[in-house]
XYZ file of C-alpha atoms in Angstrom:
459
model
C 79.586 74.621 116.563
C 82.715 75.392 114.554
C 84.997 78.391 114.896
C 85.320 78.696 111.124
C 83.394 77.304 108.163
C 84.950 77.626 104.720
C 83.052 77.264 101.456
C 85.520 76.408 98.688
C 88.600 74.194 98.787
C 90.885 75.976 96.329
C 94.196 77.713 97.150
C 92.457 80.226 99.412
C 90.247 77.689 101.151
C 92.767 74.976 101.891
C 95.478 77.487 102.883
C 93.103 79.228 105.302
C 91.785 75.929 106.660
C 95.236 74.528 107.367
C 96.407 77.729 109.039
C 93.275 78.009 111.164
C 93.450 74.354 112.164
C 97.080 74.625 113.206
C 96.196 77.740 115.220
C 93.745 75.652 117.226
C 90.446 76.682 115.628
C 87.785 74.080 114.883
C 87.388 74.201 111.094
C 85.018 72.653 108.584
C 85.631 73.011 104.853
C 83.060 72.391 102.107
C 84.192 71.572 98.571
C 81.747 70.202 96.005
C 84.425 68.825 93.670
C 88.069 68.052 94.461
C 90.374 69.776 96.922
C 92.660 72.234 95.180
C 89.930 73.973 93.221
C 90.283 75.129 89.631
C 93.976 75.962 89.996
C 95.049 72.451 90.898
C 92.467 70.416 88.995
C 91.539 72.469 85.933
C 94.049 75.294 85.606
C 97.479 76.238 86.907
C 98.964 72.831 87.677
C 97.713 70.690 84.765
C 98.651 73.396 82.262
C 102.139 73.740 83.758
C 102.574 69.973 83.579
C 101.737 70.008 79.870
C 103.800 73.121 79.213
C 106.830 71.537 80.840
C 106.455 68.512 78.580
C 106.305 70.822 75.571
C 109.383 72.691 76.845
C 111.317 69.418 77.146
C 110.230 68.578 73.608
C 111.428 71.987 72.393
C 114.752 71.365 74.121
C 115.230 67.979 72.463
C 114.350 69.391 69.038
C 117.089 72.017 69.423
C 119.573 69.843 71.318
C 122.174 70.151 68.551
C 122.695 73.784 69.560
C 124.234 72.510 72.783
C 126.395 69.782 71.292
C 123.854 67.017 71.873
C 122.816 64.660 69.106
C 119.309 63.297 69.634
C 117.172 60.931 67.599
C 114.228 62.571 65.822
C 111.965 63.430 68.762
C 108.242 62.819 68.989
C 105.671 64.238 71.375
C 103.341 61.585 72.827
C 100.165 63.520 73.519
C 98.487 60.681 75.400
C 101.444 60.075 77.716
C 101.742 63.792 78.456
C 98.106 63.822 79.571
C 98.581 60.704 81.684
C 101.480 62.383 83.440
C 99.357 65.495 83.997
C 96.701 63.378 85.680
C 99.280 61.719 87.952
C 100.701 65.071 89.031
C 97.246 66.447 89.859
C 96.194 63.332 91.756
C 99.364 63.357 93.857
C 98.945 67.005 94.809
C 95.223 66.653 95.609
C 96.042 63.735 97.890
C 98.745 65.808 99.570
C 96.322 68.610 100.371
C 93.919 66.138 101.943
C 96.700 64.802 104.176
C 97.732 68.300 105.232
C 94.166 69.219 106.166
C 93.667 66.036 108.163
C 96.934 66.652 109.995
C 95.675 70.144 110.863
C 92.431 68.720 112.264
C 90.233 70.151 109.513
C 86.949 68.393 108.777
C 86.184 68.289 105.053
C 82.769 67.722 103.470
C 82.569 66.931 99.743
C 79.294 68.678 98.979
C 77.892 71.937 97.682
C 77.204 74.321 100.556
C 75.024 77.390 100.947
C 74.088 79.776 103.744
C 70.658 79.345 105.259
C 70.860 82.278 107.660
C 71.959 83.130 111.149
C 70.580 82.520 114.623
C 71.784 83.168 118.161
C 74.198 80.245 117.920
C 75.944 81.207 114.692
C 75.899 81.159 110.904
C 73.902 78.243 109.491
C 75.382 76.392 106.512
C 73.470 73.688 104.653
C 75.259 70.883 102.784
C 74.153 67.383 101.780
C 70.814 67.795 103.615
C 72.557 68.567 106.903
C 72.954 71.819 108.847
C 76.198 73.101 110.327
C 76.823 76.128 112.532
C 79.893 78.289 112.731
C 80.960 81.495 114.470
C 82.781 82.684 111.342
C 82.413 82.055 107.629
C 84.969 82.387 104.838
C 83.571 82.312 101.293
C 86.149 81.428 98.650
C 84.251 79.743 95.834
C 86.638 80.999 93.165
C 85.774 81.786 89.573
C 84.823 80.170 86.285
C 85.540 80.885 82.646
C 83.486 83.730 81.211
C 81.874 82.773 77.898
C 80.326 85.721 76.031
C 77.112 85.047 74.059
C 78.773 84.952 70.639
C 76.246 84.434 67.829
C 76.282 80.769 66.845
C 77.716 79.622 70.156
C 74.712 77.450 70.970
C 75.038 75.420 67.746
C 78.818 74.972 67.762
C 78.620 71.984 70.118
C 81.865 70.285 71.141
C 83.933 72.543 68.911
C 83.773 75.236 71.607
C 85.838 74.578 74.723
C 87.057 76.452 77.774
C 90.361 75.626 79.449
C 88.582 72.997 81.563
C 87.379 70.948 78.592
C 90.648 71.445 76.721
C 92.570 69.926 79.626
C 90.405 66.811 79.320
C 90.928 66.465 75.570
C 92.695 63.159 74.855
C 93.394 63.745 71.158
C 95.595 66.473 69.737
C 93.612 68.826 67.492
C 95.057 69.607 64.079
C 94.190 73.263 64.503
C 92.897 75.503 67.289
C 91.503 79.026 67.315
C 92.047 80.779 70.624
C 89.691 83.650 71.381
C 91.603 85.820 73.838
C 95.320 86.569 73.970
C 95.652 86.817 77.742
C 97.675 84.572 80.033
C 95.504 81.469 79.556
C 95.239 81.962 75.813
C 98.973 82.450 75.353
C 99.912 79.454 77.500
C 97.721 77.182 75.390
C 99.034 78.864 72.233
C 102.558 78.045 73.426
C 101.727 74.410 74.200
C 99.901 73.610 70.987
C 102.366 75.507 68.821
C 105.254 73.512 70.310
C 103.622 70.152 69.579
C 102.657 70.993 66.000
C 99.037 72.152 66.141
C 98.147 75.114 63.929
C 97.318 78.021 66.276
C 95.409 81.229 65.609
C 94.880 83.837 68.338
C 92.011 86.311 67.955
C 92.242 89.204 70.425
C 90.000 92.262 70.724
C 92.766 94.466 72.195
C 95.664 95.840 70.135
C 98.149 93.651 72.077
C 98.406 90.298 73.797
C 98.770 90.019 77.589
C 96.814 93.193 78.273
C 98.197 94.149 81.731
C 101.804 93.314 80.827
C 104.451 95.835 79.823
C 104.037 96.722 76.141
C 107.628 95.914 75.237
C 107.470 92.500 76.902
C 104.179 91.496 75.293
C 105.307 92.715 71.857
C 108.538 90.730 72.117
C 106.706 87.550 73.137
C 104.215 87.989 70.313
C 107.077 88.409 67.831
C 108.692 85.177 69.048
C 105.513 83.168 68.547
C 104.643 84.823 65.265
C 108.022 83.647 63.939
C 107.137 80.140 65.174
C 103.949 80.163 63.126
C 101.209 81.430 65.469
C 98.743 83.591 63.548
C 97.782 86.663 65.586
C 94.639 88.621 64.731
C 94.691 91.648 67.041
C 92.195 94.506 67.296
C 89.578 92.017 66.137
C 86.091 91.577 67.566
C 84.467 88.156 67.228
C 81.123 88.484 65.461
C 80.020 84.877 64.990
C 80.977 81.240 65.441
C 80.125 78.652 62.810
C 79.091 75.034 63.302
C 82.337 73.715 61.776
C 84.810 75.705 63.817
C 84.756 78.989 61.914
C 85.352 82.160 63.901
C 84.249 85.330 62.131
C 85.600 88.662 63.294
C 85.796 92.324 62.396
C 89.033 94.283 62.599
C 89.512 97.916 63.660
C 88.999 99.069 60.088
C 85.637 97.331 59.752
C 86.986 94.516 57.574
C 85.391 91.110 58.136
C 87.343 87.850 57.984
C 87.198 84.322 59.373
C 89.550 81.623 60.608
C 88.820 78.028 61.515
C 90.098 75.242 63.709
C 89.172 71.788 64.923
C 88.666 73.330 68.361
C 87.832 76.856 69.491
C 89.121 77.853 72.910
C 87.259 80.708 74.600
C 89.635 82.367 77.055
C 88.404 85.929 77.476
C 88.561 86.094 81.260
C 86.924 84.680 84.346
C 84.001 85.642 86.539
C 83.403 85.170 90.253
C 81.237 82.231 91.307
C 78.417 83.888 93.222
C 75.422 81.704 92.409
C 73.575 79.548 94.960
C 75.622 80.715 97.935
C 72.668 82.061 99.912
C 74.618 85.145 100.990
C 71.511 87.261 100.496
C 70.210 85.553 103.643
C 72.922 87.379 105.568
C 72.760 90.670 103.663
C 76.275 90.425 102.213
C 77.093 93.273 99.809
C 78.484 92.781 96.301
C 80.689 94.891 94.054
C 78.904 95.843 90.830
C 80.189 95.980 87.271
C 79.430 98.706 84.741
C 76.112 97.075 83.932
C 75.146 97.193 87.602
C 75.417 93.428 88.018
C 77.228 91.697 90.911
C 80.824 90.859 89.958
C 82.345 89.988 93.332
C 81.867 90.066 97.083
C 82.797 93.435 98.547
C 85.538 93.236 101.211
C 87.964 95.493 103.064
C 91.731 95.094 103.490
C 91.146 92.445 106.179
C 88.884 90.434 103.831
C 85.844 91.294 105.967
C 82.474 91.720 104.299
C 79.876 94.167 105.615
C 78.489 91.364 107.812
C 80.383 90.686 111.072
C 82.022 87.282 111.101
C 81.660 86.801 107.345
C 84.786 86.955 105.171
C 85.434 86.506 101.463
C 88.732 85.966 99.667
C 90.202 84.767 96.387
C 88.611 85.061 92.951
C 85.120 85.406 94.434
C 85.947 89.026 95.316
C 86.467 89.713 91.597
C 89.657 91.658 92.265
C 93.013 89.902 91.858
C 92.173 86.554 90.274
C 95.431 84.756 90.968
C 96.024 81.655 93.077
C 98.900 83.196 95.021
C 96.822 86.261 95.834
C 94.016 84.004 97.027
C 96.324 82.082 99.368
C 97.557 85.286 100.975
C 94.015 86.652 101.296
C 92.991 83.461 103.070
C 95.826 83.939 105.557
C 94.769 87.543 106.184
C 91.172 86.469 106.891
C 92.275 83.815 109.389
C 94.679 86.197 111.093
C 91.884 88.742 111.491
C 89.650 86.069 113.038
C 92.514 85.253 115.421
C 92.790 88.919 116.405
C 96.194 89.363 114.747
C 97.140 92.616 113.048
C 97.274 91.797 109.335
C 95.977 93.305 106.108
C 96.282 92.873 102.359
C 98.767 94.743 100.203
C 98.423 94.464 96.439
C 101.339 96.633 95.349
C 103.658 93.673 94.700
C 101.470 90.907 93.269
C 103.495 89.051 90.623
C 102.172 87.756 87.346
C 103.750 85.051 85.205
C 103.089 83.482 81.821
C 104.560 79.997 81.459
C 105.194 80.153 77.743
C 108.616 79.267 76.331
C 110.200 81.717 77.016
C 108.409 82.742 80.189
C 107.300 86.266 80.970
C 106.941 87.649 84.497
C 106.109 90.999 86.016
C 105.379 92.787 89.262
C 104.420 96.364 90.079
C 103.821 99.254 87.698
C 104.598 99.132 84.008
C 106.311 102.090 82.373
C 102.984 103.027 80.777
C 101.083 102.828 84.078
C 103.647 104.924 85.931
C 103.523 107.710 83.349
C 99.712 107.606 83.166
C 99.638 108.144 86.937
C 101.858 111.201 86.547
C 104.823 109.510 88.220
C 108.177 110.886 87.126
C 110.120 107.699 86.546
C 113.271 106.279 85.048
C 113.471 102.972 83.179
C 116.523 100.718 83.070
C 116.561 97.830 80.606
C 119.036 95.139 79.616
C 119.017 92.042 77.430
C 118.859 88.889 79.540
C 122.182 87.829 78.011
C 123.902 90.263 80.396
C 123.443 87.460 82.941
C 126.239 84.992 82.208
C 124.213 81.914 83.091
C 121.387 82.963 80.789
C 123.879 83.335 77.937
C 125.373 79.916 78.737
C 122.023 78.132 78.774
C 120.073 79.939 76.043
C 121.639 79.640 72.602
C 120.169 81.923 69.903
C 117.665 83.216 72.465
C 117.491 86.637 74.056
C 115.177 88.287 76.545
C 114.503 91.533 78.376
C 114.680 92.806 81.921
C 113.148 96.221 82.673
C 113.088 98.049 85.974
C 110.820 101.043 86.508
C 111.865 103.314 89.378
C 110.869 106.697 90.778
C 113.120 109.409 89.396
C 113.467 111.335 92.652
C 114.170 108.591 95.198
C 114.976 105.699 92.844
C 112.500 103.398 94.624
C 111.640 100.263 92.616
C 108.121 100.555 91.169
C 108.012 97.672 88.701
C 110.078 94.858 87.213
C 109.226 93.176 83.899
C 111.026 90.231 82.371
C 111.003 87.958 79.342
C 113.228 84.885 79.393
C 113.547 81.580 81.212
C 113.271 81.090 84.163
C 111.938 84.526 85.093
C 108.919 83.092 86.927
C 111.400 81.656 89.449
C 113.333 84.888 90.054
C 110.611 87.549 89.987
C 110.092 87.050 93.748
C 113.176 89.139 94.545
C 111.537 92.027 92.690
C 108.347 91.449 94.714
C 110.310 91.872 97.933
C 112.052 94.977 96.592
C 108.746 96.667 95.720
C 106.933 95.606 98.894
C 109.777 96.884 101.076
C 110.385 100.100 99.117
C 113.945 99.172 98.134
C 115.854 101.631 95.942
C 118.260 101.161 93.047
C 121.141 101.886 95.403
C 120.043 99.221 97.905
C 119.507 96.693 95.130
C 122.980 97.381 93.762
C 124.468 96.551 97.166
C 122.655 93.214 97.339
C 124.771 90.169 96.525
C 123.276 87.719 94.039
C 124.731 84.243 93.387
C 127.068 83.982 90.390
C 126.502 82.682 87.856
C 122.716 82.857 88.046
C 119.991 84.273 85.835
C 118.747 86.223 88.871
C 121.822 88.472 88.536
C 120.036 90.220 85.676
C 117.994 92.148 88.246
C 121.109 93.599 89.888
C 122.751 94.169 86.487
C 119.697 96.091 85.276
C 119.703 98.194 88.442
C 123.335 99.056 87.640
C 122.556 99.934 84.045
C 121.358 103.482 84.695
């Protein structure tokens, strides 16, 4: 009998397992593939490894701006992928060591719930039964692939991010269906290394949830670098030779083609074959009345006592860092500690070059909610270090605050390395810090992070 069984070894699962093990609980974790889940093996980490290689390549190509003379650079696609594999393998191994050190038992097998008896929840994996007092389900998500006409005959031309990260040869051209975070990161990578990139997006802007000004500025940067954006366009068919047909807002039909077609229109919770119906676990439903996530409260509890769900499988905030925190909340609740989830300061980042990062309400969201707000904005060059390290490059920092009390509601940035400094804005929003309090905070000089304090002072 275990104190906690966890199905899924991604950021939520391994974080929760390690915490629970170190707290003295007996823990068993089931993962059918590799520890680390999609984020580490097929998503966040491998893409960031490749994007960093592309960023280094960009830097070498423009080294003369900084007084450095470099030989004509070349991007070695095969070596970049080898490095990506090494990084992933090292991190997966590290997670395994951490779990063993915490006393967690790991089973590499698909697991499902058989039911419950007087002894506990029954989990079946690899033809064996296991019992646990508590269960945490964190099976993550997978790429959503709409049933585009012609999809079934397109064969290997169609890829999701998973297949693209296994591609050993650089495509001459790629059509990316979806201009969200995943789509734009791959657009950035392939554009940097010389692949022709076309982005087809149904919405009128890229990076849907991001601040309009930030997303428009990033789009403008990549359009000038040669990325072809087709916005307000609905995909109508996919051809056998890589053609993507679409219809724009005016009803005009056109087509673009590429050696590969990346479908990156979102993700969906992995709910199949879990056996949760044997416990009576409730699901959230989408507009079509179909299950889209496991329903939980702020403690990550389902409607069934002792059964928790966290991470992408809830269908709510599909981000690795959110999942890790949700896993902690679930374990703390099992331990009887007072803890709950807050989603008001969940950061988002896009690791393009330049990066974009955000947290809290956008200007548009604040006004749509009827919040009387003020908006301060500055170019990133107001931070001396940014100006010193970014020749012929600008960026934006925007702070949205309540007009009455000046509390920070949202911070939105474009410019390197904003993914590394957005955390201070997360703390400000979570703690209800005001402009005045932010202005009194000392930031290191010179640092790019100073732009946050400078923007607070701009009003």
